[in-house]
XYZ file of C-alpha atoms in Angstrom:
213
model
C -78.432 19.980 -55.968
C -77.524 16.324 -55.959
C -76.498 16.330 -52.257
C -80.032 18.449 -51.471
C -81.223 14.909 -53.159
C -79.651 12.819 -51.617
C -80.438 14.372 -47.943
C -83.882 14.430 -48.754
C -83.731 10.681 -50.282
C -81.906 9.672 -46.956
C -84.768 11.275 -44.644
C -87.404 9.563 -46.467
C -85.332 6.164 -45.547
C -85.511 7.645 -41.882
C -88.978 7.938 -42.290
C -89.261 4.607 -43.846
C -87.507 2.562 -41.341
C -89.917 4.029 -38.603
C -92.988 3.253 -40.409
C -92.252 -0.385 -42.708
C -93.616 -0.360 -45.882
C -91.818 -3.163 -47.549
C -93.126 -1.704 -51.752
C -92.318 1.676 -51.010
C -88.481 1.010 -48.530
C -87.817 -1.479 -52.324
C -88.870 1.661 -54.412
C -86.894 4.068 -52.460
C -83.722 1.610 -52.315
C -84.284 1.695 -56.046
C -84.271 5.817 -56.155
C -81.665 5.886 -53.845
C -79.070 3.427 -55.861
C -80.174 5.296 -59.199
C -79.487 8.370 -57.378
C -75.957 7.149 -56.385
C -74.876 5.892 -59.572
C -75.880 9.195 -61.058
C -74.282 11.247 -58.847
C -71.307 8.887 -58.739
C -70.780 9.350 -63.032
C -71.862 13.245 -62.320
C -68.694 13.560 -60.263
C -66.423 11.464 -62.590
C -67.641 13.894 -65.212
C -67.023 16.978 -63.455
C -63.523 15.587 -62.729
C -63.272 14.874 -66.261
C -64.146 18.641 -67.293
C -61.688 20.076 -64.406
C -58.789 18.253 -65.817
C -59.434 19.148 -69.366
C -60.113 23.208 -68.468
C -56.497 22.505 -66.534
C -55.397 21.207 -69.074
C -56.247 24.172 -71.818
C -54.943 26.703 -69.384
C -51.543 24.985 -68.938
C -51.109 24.922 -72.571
C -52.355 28.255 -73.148
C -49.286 29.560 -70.525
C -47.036 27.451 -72.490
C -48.433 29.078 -75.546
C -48.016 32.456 -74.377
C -44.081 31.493 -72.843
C -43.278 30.311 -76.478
C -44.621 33.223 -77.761
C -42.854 35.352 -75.451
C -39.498 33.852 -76.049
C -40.088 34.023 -80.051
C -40.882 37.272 -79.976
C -37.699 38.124 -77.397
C -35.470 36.839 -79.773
C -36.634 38.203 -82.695
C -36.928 41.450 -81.565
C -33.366 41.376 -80.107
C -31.838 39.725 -83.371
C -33.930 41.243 -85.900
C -31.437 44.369 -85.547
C -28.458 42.288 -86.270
C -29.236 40.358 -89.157
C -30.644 43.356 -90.765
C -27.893 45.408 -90.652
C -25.348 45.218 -93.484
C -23.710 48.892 -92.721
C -20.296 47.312 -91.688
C -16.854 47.566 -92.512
C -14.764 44.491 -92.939
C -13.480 44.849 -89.233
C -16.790 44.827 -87.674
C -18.137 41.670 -90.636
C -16.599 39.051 -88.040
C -17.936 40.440 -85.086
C -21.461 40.673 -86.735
C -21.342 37.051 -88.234
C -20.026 35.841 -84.779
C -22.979 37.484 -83.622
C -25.498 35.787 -85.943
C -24.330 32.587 -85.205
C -24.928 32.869 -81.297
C -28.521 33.481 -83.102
C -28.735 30.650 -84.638
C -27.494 28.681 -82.020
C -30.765 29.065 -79.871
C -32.296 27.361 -82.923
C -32.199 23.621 -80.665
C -33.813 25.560 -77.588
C -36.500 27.424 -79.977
C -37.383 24.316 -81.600
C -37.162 22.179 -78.654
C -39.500 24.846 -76.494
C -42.142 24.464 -79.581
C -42.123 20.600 -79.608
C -43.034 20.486 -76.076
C -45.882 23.278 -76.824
C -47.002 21.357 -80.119
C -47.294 18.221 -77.802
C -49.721 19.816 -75.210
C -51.311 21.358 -77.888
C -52.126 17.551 -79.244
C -53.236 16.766 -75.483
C -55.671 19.889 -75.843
C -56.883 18.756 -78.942
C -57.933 15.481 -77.737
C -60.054 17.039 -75.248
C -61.589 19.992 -77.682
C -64.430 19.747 -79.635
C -63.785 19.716 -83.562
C -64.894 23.646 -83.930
C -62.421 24.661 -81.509
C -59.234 23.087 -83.448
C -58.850 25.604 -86.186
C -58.240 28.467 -83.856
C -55.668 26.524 -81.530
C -54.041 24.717 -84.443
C -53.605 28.535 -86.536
C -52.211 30.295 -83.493
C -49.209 27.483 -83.086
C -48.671 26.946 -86.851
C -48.463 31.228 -87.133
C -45.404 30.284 -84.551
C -44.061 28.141 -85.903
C -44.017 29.940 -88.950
C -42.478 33.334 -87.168
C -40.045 31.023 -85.365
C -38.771 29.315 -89.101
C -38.704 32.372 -91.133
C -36.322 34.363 -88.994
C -33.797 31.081 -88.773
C -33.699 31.460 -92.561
C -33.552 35.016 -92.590
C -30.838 34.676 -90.268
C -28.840 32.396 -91.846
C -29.344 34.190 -95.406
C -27.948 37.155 -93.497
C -24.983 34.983 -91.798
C -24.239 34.126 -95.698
C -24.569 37.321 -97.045
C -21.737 38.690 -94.754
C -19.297 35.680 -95.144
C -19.590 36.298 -99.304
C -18.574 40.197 -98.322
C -16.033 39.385 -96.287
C -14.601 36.682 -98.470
C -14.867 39.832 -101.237
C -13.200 42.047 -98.940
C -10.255 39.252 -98.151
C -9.928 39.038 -102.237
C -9.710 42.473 -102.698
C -7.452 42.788 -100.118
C -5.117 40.415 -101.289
C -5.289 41.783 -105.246
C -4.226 45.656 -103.903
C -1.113 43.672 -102.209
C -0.325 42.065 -105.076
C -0.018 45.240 -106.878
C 1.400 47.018 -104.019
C 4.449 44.325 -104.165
C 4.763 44.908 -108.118
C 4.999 48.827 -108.192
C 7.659 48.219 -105.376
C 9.010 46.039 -107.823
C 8.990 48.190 -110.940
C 9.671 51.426 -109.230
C 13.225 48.894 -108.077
C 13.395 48.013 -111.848
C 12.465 51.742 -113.433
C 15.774 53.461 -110.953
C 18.479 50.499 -111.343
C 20.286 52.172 -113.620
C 23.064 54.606 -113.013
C 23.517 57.657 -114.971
C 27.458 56.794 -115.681
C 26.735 53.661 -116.967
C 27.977 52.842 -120.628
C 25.957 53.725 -123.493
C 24.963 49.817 -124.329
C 24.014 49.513 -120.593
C 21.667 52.532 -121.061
C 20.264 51.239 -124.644
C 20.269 47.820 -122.510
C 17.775 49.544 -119.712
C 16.148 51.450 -122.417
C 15.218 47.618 -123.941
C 13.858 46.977 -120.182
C 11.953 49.659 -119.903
C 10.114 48.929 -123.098
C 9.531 45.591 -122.230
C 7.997 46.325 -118.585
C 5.973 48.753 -120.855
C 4.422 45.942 -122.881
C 4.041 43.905 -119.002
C 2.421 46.834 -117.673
């Protein structure tokens, strides 16, 4: 519409310029320099609204490549950290596995810093009834994003206290592995031709490992 305008504007300066009228060529230089300004800030605001629509859809990719990642990682982890059906050989390989986890926590965090700051670009650019839904869908993210670190890291805890429990345990049944060795040693040494005060000796032993045991 504005270049139909300014084509017809233009022929009416042909027209003009054939046929002087010195009021109506001033009049029609006014139209016409109105007319450019107008469509000169027309265009600058058309530019304007290109980049911002640009804008929105570049952030709403990056929105949807966060969310795709989040969820990846979830879905793949969630499994792990879940699972507390293991024996103390497979704890280590399970809290190695964990910790890979939680070591995408820099890239997570980093990939929703760079969303949250095109999301503040958007924002700029968005009318104020429009920034609830964009500022719920990144914080719900966010959220999703936090909640399974801590899960996972509750989890990574969890299985260090059983395998600590496990390593104690172990370590108390060798204990008493070593001393019923020991008293079984203590319980035979004595031979059956040995004098009668050796034997009332061993018999004294015996009572006292008694009272130990």
């Amino acid at each position: 519409d504005v270049s139909v305008h300014k084509n017809i504007l233009q022929q009416l300066q042909d027209r003009l310029s054939s046929a002087p009228d010195d009021d109506a060529s001033e009049m029609l230089g006014n139209v016409i320099e109105a007319h450019e300004k107008l469509s000169n800030e027309v265009e600058g605001r058309i530019n304007i609204a290109e980049k911002y629509v640009s804008n929105h859809e570049a952030y709403l990719q990056t929105f949807e490549k966060t969310r795709d990642w989040i969820n990846t990682v979830i879905n793949e982890g969630t499994p792990i950290i879940e699972d507390f059906s293991v024996e103390r050989d497979t704890a280590e390989t399970k809290i190695t596995a964990i910790e890979n986890l939680l070591q995408l926590k820099a890239e997570g965090d980093r990939t929703l810093a760079d969303c949250n700051e095109q999301l503040n670009i958007v924002l700029e650019q968005t009318s104020l009834p429009g920034h609830p839904a964009l500022l719920s869908n990144f914080e719900q993210q966010k959220k999703i994003w936090e909640d399974f670190l801590k899960r996972s890291i509750a989890s990574r805890d969890k299985l260090r206290h059983m395998f600590d429990q496990w390593s104690e345990f172990e370590k108390i049944v060798e204990d008493l592995e070593a001393w019923i060795k020991q008293m079984e040693t203590q319980l035979k040494d004595q031979s059956l031709k040995s004098t009668e005060e050796a034997k009332r000796a061993h018999l004294q032993k015996l009572k006292s490992l008694e009272e130990s045991i």
